[in-house]
PDB file of C-alpha atoms in Angstrom:
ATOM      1  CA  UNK R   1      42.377  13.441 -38.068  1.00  0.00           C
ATOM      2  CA  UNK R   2      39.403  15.268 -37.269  1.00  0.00           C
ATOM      3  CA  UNK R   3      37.632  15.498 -33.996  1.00  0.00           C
ATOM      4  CA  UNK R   4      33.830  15.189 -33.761  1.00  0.00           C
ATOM      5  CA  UNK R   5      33.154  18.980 -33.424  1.00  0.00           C
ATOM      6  CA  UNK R   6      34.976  20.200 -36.549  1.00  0.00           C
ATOM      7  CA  UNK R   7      33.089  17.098 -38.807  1.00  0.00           C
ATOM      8  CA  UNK R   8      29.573  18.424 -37.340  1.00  0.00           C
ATOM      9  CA  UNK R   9      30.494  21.935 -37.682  1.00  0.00           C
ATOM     10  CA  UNK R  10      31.240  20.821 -41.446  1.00  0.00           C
ATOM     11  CA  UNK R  11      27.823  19.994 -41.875  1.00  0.00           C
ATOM     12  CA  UNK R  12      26.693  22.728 -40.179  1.00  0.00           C
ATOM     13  CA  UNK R  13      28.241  24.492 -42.654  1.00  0.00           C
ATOM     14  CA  UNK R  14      27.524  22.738 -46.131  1.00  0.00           C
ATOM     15  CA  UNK R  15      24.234  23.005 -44.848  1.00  0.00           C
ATOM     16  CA  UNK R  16      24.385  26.823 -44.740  1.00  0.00           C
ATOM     17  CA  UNK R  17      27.007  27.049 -48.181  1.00  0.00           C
ATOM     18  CA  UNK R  18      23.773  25.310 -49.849  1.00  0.00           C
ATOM     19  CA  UNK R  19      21.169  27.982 -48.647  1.00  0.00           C
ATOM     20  CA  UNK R  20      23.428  30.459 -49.811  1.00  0.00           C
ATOM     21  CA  UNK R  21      23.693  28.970 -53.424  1.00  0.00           C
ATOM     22  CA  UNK R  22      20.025  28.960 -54.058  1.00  0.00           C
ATOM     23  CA  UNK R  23      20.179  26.159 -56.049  1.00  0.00           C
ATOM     24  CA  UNK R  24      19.111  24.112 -52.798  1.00  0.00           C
ATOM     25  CA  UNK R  25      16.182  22.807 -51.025  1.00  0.00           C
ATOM     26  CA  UNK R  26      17.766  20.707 -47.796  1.00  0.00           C
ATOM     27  CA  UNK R  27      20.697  18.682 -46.672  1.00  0.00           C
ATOM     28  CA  UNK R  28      20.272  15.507 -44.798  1.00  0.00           C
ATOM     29  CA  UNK R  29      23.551  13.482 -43.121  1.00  0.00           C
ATOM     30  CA  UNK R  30      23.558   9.745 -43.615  1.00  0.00           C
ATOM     31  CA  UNK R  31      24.779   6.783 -41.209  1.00  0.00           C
ATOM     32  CA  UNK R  32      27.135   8.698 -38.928  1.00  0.00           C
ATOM     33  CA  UNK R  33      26.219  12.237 -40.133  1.00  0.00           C
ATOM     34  CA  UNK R  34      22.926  11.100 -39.724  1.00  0.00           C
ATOM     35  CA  UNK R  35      20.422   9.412 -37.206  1.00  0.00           C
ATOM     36  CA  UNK R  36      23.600   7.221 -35.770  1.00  0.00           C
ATOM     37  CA  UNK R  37      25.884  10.294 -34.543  1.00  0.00           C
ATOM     38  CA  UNK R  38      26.726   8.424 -31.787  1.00  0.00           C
ATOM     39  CA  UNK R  39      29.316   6.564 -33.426  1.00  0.00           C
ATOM     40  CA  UNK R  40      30.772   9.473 -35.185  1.00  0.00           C
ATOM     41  CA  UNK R  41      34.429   9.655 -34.291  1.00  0.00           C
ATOM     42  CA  UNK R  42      37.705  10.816 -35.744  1.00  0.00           C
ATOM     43  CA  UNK R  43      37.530   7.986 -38.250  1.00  0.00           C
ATOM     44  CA  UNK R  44      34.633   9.223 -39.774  1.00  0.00           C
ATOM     45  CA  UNK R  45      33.899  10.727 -42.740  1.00  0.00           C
ATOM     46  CA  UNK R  46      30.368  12.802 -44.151  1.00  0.00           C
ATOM     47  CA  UNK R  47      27.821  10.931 -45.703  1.00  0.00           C
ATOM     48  CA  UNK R  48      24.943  12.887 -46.971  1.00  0.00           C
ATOM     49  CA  UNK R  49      22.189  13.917 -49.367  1.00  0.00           C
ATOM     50  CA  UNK R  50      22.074  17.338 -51.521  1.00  0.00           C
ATOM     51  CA  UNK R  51      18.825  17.825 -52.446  1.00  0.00           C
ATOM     52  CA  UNK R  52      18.379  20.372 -55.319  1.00  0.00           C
ATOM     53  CA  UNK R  53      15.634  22.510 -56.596  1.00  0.00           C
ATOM     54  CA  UNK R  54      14.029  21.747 -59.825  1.00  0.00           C
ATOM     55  CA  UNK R  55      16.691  21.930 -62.666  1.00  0.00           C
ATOM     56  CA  UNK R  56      19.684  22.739 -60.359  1.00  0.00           C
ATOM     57  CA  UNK R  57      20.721  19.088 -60.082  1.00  0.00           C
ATOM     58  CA  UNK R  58      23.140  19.328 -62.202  1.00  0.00           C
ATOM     59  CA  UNK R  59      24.734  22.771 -61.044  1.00  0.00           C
ATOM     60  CA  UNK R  60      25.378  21.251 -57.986  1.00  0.00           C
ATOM     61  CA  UNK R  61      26.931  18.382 -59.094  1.00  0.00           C
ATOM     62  CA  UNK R  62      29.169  20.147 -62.149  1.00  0.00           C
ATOM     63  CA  UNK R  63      30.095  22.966 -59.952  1.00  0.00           C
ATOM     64  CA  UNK R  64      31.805  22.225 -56.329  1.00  0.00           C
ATOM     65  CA  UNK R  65      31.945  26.053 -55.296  1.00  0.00           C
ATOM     66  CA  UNK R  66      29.064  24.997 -52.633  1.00  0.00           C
ATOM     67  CA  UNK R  67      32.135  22.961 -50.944  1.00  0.00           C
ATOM     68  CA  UNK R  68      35.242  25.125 -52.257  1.00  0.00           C
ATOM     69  CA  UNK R  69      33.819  27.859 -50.741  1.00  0.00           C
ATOM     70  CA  UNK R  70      34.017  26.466 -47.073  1.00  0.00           C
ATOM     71  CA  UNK R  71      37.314  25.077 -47.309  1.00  0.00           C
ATOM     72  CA  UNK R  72      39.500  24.746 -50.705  1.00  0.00           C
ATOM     73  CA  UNK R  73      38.941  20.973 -52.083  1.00  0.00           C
ATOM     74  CA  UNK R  74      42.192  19.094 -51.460  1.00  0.00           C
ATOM     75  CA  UNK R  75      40.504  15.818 -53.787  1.00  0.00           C
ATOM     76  CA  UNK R  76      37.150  15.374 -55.775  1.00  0.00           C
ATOM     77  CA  UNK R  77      36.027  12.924 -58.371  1.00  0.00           C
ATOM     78  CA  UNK R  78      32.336  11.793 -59.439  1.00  0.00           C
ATOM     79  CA  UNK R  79      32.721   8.414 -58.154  1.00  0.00           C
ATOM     80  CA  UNK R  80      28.592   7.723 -59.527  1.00  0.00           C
ATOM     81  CA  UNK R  81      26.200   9.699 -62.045  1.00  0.00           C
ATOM     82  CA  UNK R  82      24.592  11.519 -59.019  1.00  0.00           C
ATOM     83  CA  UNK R  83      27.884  12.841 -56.793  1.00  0.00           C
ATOM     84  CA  UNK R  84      31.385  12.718 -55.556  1.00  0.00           C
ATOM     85  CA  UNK R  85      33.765  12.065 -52.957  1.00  0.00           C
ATOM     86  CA  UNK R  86      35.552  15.073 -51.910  1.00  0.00           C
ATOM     87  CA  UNK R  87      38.419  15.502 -49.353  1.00  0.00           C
ATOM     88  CA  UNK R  88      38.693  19.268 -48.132  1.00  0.00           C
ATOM     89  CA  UNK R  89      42.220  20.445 -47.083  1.00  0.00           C
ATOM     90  CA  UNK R  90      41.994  19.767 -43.397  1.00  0.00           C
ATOM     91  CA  UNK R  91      41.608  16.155 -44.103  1.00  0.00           C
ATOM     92  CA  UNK R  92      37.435  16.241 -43.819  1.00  0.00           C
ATOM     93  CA  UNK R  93      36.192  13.264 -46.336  1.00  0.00           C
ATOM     94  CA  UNK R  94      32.747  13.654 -47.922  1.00  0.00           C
ATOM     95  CA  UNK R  95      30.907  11.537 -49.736  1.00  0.00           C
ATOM     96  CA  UNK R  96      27.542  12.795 -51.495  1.00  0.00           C
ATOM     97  CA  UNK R  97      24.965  12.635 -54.024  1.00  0.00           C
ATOM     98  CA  UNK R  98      22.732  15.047 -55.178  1.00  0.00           C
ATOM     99  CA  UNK R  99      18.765  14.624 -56.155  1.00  0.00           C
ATOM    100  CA  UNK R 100      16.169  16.220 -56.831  1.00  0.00           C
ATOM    101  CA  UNK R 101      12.643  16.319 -54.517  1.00  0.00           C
ATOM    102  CA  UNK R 102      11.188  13.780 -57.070  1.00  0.00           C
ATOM    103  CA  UNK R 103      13.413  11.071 -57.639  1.00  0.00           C
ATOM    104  CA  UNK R 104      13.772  10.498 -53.572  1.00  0.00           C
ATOM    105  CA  UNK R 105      10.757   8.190 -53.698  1.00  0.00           C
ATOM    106  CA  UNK R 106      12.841   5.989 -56.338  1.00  0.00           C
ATOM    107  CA  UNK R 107      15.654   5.353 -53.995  1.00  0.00           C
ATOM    108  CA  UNK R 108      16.481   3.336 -50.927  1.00  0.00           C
ATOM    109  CA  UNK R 109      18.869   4.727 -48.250  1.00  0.00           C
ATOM    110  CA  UNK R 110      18.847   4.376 -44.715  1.00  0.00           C
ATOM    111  CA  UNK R 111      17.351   7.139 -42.598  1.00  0.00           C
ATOM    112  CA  UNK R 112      18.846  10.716 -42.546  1.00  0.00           C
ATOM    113  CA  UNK R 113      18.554  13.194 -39.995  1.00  0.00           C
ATOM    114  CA  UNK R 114      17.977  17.055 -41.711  1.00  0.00           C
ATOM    115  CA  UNK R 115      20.791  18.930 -41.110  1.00  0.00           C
ATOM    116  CA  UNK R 116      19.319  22.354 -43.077  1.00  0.00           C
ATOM    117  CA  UNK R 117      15.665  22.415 -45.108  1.00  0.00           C
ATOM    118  CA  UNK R 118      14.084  25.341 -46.510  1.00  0.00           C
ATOM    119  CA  UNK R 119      10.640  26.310 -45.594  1.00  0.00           C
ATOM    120  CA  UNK R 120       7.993  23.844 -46.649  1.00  0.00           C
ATOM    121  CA  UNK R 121      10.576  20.842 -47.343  1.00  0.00           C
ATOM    122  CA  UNK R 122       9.147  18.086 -44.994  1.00  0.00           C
ATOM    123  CA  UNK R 123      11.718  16.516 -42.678  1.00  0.00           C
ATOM    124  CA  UNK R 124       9.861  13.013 -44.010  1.00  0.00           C
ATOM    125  CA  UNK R 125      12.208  12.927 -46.954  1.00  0.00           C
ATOM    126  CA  UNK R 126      14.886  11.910 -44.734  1.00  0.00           C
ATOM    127  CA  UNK R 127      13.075   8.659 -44.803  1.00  0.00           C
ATOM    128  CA  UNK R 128      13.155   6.033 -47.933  1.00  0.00           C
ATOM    129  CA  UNK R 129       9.698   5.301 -49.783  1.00  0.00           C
ATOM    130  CA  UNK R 130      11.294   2.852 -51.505  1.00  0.00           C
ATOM    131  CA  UNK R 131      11.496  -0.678 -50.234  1.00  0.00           C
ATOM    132  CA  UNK R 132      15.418  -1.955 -49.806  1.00  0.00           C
ATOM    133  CA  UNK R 133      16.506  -4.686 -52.889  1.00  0.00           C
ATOM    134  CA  UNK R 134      15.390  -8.124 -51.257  1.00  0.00           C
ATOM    135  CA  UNK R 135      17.805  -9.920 -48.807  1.00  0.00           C
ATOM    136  CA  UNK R 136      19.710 -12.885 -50.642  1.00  0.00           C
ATOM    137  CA  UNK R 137      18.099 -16.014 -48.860  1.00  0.00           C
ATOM    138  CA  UNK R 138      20.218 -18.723 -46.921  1.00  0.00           C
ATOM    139  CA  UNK R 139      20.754 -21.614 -49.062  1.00  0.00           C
ATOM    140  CA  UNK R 140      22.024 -19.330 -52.190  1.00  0.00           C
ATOM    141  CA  UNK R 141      24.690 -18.378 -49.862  1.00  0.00           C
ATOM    142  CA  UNK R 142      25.673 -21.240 -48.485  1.00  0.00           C
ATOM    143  CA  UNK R 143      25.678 -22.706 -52.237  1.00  0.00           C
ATOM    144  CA  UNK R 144      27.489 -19.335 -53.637  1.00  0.00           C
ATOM    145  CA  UNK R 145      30.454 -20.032 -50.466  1.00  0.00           C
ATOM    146  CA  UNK R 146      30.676 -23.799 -51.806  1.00  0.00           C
ATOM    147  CA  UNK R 147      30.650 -22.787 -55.388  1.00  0.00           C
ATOM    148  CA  UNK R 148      33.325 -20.300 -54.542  1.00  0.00           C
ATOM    149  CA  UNK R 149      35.590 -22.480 -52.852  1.00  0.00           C
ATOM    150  CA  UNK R 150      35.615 -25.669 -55.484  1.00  0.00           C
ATOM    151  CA  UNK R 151      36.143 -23.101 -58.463  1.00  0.00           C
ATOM    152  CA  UNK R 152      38.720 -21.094 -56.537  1.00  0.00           C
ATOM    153  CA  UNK R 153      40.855 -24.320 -55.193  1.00  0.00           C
ATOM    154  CA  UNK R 154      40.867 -25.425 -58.561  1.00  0.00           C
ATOM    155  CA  UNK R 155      41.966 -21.931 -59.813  1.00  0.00           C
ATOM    156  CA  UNK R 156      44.531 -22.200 -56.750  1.00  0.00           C
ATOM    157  CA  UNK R 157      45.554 -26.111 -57.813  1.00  0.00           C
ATOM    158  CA  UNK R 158      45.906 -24.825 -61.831  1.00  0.00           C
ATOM    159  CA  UNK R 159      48.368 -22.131 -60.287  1.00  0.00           C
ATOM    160  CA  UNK R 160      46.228 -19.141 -60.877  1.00  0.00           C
ATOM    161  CA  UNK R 161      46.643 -17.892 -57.032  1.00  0.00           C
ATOM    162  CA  UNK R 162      45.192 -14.641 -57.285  1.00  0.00           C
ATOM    163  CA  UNK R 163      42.316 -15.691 -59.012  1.00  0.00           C
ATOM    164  CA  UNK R 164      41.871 -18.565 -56.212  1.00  0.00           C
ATOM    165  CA  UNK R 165      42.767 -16.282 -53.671  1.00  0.00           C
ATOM    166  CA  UNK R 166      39.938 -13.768 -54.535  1.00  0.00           C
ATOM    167  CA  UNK R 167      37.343 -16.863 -54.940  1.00  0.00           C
ATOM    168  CA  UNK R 168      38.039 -17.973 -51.686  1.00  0.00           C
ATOM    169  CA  UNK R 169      39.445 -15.114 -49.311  1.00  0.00           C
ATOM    170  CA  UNK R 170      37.309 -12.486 -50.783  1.00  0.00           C
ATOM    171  CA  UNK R 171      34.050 -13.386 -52.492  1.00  0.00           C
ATOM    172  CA  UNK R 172      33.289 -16.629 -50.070  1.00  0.00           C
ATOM    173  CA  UNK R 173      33.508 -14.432 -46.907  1.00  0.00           C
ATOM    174  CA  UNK R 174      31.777 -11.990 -48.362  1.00  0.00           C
ATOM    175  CA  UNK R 175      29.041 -14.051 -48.653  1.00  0.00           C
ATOM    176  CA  UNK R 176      29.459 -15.526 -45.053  1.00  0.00           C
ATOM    177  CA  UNK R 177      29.418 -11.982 -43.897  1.00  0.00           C
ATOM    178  CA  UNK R 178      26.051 -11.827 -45.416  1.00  0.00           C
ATOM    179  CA  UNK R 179      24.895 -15.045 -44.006  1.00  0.00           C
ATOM    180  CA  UNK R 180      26.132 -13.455 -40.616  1.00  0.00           C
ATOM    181  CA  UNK R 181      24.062 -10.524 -41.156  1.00  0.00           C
ATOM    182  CA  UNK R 182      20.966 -12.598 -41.411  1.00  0.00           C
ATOM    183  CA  UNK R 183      21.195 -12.826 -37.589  1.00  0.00           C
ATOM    184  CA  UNK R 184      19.140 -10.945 -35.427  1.00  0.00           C
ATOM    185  CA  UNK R 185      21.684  -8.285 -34.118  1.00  0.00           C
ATOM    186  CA  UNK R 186      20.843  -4.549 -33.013  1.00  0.00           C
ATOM    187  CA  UNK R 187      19.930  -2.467 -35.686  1.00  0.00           C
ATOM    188  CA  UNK R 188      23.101  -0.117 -34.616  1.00  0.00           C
ATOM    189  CA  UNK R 189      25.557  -2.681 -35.308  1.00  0.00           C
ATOM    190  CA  UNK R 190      24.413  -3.370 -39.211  1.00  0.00           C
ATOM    191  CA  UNK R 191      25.133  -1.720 -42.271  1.00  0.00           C
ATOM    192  CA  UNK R 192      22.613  -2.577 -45.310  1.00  0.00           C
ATOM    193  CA  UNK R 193      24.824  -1.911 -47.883  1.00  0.00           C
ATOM    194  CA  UNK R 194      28.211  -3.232 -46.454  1.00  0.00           C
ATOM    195  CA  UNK R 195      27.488  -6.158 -43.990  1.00  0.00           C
ATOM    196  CA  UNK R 196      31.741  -6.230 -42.990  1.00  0.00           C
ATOM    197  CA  UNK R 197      30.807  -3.072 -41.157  1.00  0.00           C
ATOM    198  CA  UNK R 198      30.571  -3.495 -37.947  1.00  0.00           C
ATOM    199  CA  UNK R 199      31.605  -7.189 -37.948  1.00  0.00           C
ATOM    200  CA  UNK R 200      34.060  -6.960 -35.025  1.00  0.00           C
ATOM    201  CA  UNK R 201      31.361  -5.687 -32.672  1.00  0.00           C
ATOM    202  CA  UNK R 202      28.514  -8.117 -34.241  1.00  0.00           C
ATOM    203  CA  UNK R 203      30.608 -11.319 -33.512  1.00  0.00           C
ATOM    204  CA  UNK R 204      33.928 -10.610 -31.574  1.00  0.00           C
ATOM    205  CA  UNK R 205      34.182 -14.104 -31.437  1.00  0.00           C
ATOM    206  CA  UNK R 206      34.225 -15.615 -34.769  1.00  0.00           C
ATOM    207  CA  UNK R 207      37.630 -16.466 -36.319  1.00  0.00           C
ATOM    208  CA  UNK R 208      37.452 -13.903 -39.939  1.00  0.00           C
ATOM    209  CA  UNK R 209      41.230 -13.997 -39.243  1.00  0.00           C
ATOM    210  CA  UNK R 210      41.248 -17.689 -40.440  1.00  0.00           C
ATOM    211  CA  UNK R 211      39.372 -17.313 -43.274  1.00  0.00           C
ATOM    212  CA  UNK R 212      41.415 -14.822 -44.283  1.00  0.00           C
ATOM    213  CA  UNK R 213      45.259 -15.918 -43.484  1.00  0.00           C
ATOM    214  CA  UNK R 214      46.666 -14.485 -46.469  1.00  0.00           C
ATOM    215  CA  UNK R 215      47.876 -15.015 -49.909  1.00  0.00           C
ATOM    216  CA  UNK R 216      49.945 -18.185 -50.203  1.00  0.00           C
ATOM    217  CA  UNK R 217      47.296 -19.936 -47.711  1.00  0.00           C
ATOM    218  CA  UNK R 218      44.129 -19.645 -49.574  1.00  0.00           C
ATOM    219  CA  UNK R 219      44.009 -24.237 -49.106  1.00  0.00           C
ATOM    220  CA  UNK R 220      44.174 -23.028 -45.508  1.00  0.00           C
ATOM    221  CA  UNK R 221      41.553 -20.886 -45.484  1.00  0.00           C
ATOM    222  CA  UNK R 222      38.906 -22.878 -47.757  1.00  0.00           C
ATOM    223  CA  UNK R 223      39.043 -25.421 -45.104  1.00  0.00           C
ATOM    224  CA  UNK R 224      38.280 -22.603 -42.374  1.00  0.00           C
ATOM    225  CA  UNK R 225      35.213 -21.304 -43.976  1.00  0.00           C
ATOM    226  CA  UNK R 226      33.966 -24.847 -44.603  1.00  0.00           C
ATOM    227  CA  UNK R 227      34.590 -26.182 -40.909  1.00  0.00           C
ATOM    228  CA  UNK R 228      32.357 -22.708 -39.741  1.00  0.00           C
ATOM    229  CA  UNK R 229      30.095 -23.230 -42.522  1.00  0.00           C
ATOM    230  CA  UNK R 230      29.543 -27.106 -41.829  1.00  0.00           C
ATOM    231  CA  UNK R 231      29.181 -26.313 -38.447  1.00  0.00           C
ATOM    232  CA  UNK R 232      26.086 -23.983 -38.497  1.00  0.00           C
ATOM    233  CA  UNK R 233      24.542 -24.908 -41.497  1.00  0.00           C
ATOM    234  CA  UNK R 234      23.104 -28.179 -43.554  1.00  0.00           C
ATOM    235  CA  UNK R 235      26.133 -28.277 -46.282  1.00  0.00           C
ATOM    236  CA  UNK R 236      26.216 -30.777 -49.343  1.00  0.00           C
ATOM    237  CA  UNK R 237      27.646 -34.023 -48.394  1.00  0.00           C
ATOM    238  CA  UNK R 238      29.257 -34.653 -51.968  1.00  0.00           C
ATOM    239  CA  UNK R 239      30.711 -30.739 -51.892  1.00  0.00           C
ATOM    240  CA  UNK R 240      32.407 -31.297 -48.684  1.00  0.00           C
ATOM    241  CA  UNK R 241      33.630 -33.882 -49.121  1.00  0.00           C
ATOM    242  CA  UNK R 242      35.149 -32.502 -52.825  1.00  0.00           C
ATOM    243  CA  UNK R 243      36.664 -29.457 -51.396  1.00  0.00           C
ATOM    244  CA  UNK R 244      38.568 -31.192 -48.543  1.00  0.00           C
ATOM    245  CA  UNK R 245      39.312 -33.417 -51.128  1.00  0.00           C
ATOM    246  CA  UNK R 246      41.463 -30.855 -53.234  1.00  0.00           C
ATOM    247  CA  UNK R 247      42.897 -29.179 -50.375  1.00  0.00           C
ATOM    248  CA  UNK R 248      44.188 -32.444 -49.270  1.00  0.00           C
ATOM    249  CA  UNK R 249      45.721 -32.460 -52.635  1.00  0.00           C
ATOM    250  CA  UNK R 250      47.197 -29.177 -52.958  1.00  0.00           C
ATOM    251  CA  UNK R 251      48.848 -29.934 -49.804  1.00  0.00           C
ATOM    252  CA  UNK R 252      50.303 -32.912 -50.693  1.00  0.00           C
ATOM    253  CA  UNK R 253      52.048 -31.298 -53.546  1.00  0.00           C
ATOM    254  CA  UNK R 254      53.475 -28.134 -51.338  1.00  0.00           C
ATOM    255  CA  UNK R 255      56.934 -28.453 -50.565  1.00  0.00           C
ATOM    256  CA  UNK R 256      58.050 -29.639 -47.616  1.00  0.00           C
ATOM    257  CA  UNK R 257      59.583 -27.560 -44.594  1.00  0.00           C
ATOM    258  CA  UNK R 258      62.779 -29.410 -43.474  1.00  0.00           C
TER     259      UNK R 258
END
């Protein structure tokens, strides 16, 4: 893997690959590459913002010979309409978008730190305008978790395992991982767009490893997540009651260990 020196040096130079192209007008990092370098490690990879002149969006996004140039591209694909994810041949793992000055206001990301701007690009832009999509509120989680583990033990109980599996072991605790990140916890430890990141250091005491035992024990782990849930917040009587209802019965009918 790479150490922190070679993955800042490789922003270092994007950042001056970009001036060269003069198609360019700044580059700002993003989460680790950006304002929270601090927990850059050999892990990481590059998150950051291209930001093109006036009708070069699309150059830069068509044409990787900004990156290529550094280092050959080992991997690339356009993974969303405005960038890619790119893996150099040293094992350095980007991923990037490109946008013009104008459409920054339209977008919300979390703050950037500038690694290269040309004259007269204000180091504000590495700050959203826009205002982050609204935070789901508490009781449409805790009813999405419930709704997900009825419909997913029934899924389970009908023998569709995979389907119950994902209901249960994927989408419920990825909503109790947002409930979780309705906490108040340092602003270091969260991740807006992917509240499992970070998790371990956010609660190194809550037991994910139950809710998530694996696929034959998806019964298992729908009573797990309901015991937490039931525990911290006001849960529906009649839905409790349900769901430990059907696990009781899908363990009834499991075969029985001699």
């Amino acid at each position: 893997m790479n150490t922190r020196s070679a993955l800042l040096q490789r922003l270092q130079d994007i950042g001056q690959s970009l001036q060269q192209s003069g198609d360019a007008l700044a580059l700002f990092g993003l989460g680790s590459a950006g304002i929270e370098r601090e927990r850059m490690d050999r892990w990481s990879d590059l998150d950051f913002f291209a930001i093109a002149k006036n009708g070069k969006k699309a150059r830069l996004i068509d044409r990787l010979d900004w990156l290529s140039s550094i280092r050959p591209l080992a991997f690339a694909y356009r993974n969303t309409i405005d960038g890619h994810k790119v893996m150099f041949d040293d094992g350095i793992f980007c991923e990037f978008a490109v946008f013009e000055l104008d459409e920054l206001p339209r977008i919300f990301y979390s703050p950037g730190q500038m690694v290269w701007a040309a004259p007269g690009v204000p180091e504000t832009i590495c700050e959203p305008v826009a205002q982050p999509v609204a935070t789901k509120p508490e009781d449409w989680l805790i009813g999405e978790i419930l709704g997900n583990l009825y419909v997913g033990l029934g899924r389970y109980a009908r023998g569709e395992h995979l389907s119950g599996f994902r209901l249960v072991q994927v989408d419920a605790v990825n909503r109790v991982l947002e409930l979780t990140a309705l906490a108040g916890v340092p602003a270091a430890l969260t991740d807006r767009f992917a509240p499992e990141r970070r998790f371990e250091f956010r609660y190194p005491d809550q037991p994910v490893v139950a809710f998530m035992p694996g696929y034959t024990a998806t019964p298992q782990a729908a009573i797990h997540i309901l015991d937490w849930l039931s525990a911290r917040y006001p849960v529906n009587a009649a839905m409790d009651k349900t769901i430990r209802q059907i696990v009781a019965e899908i363990l009834s009918r499991a075969p029985q260990t001699p």
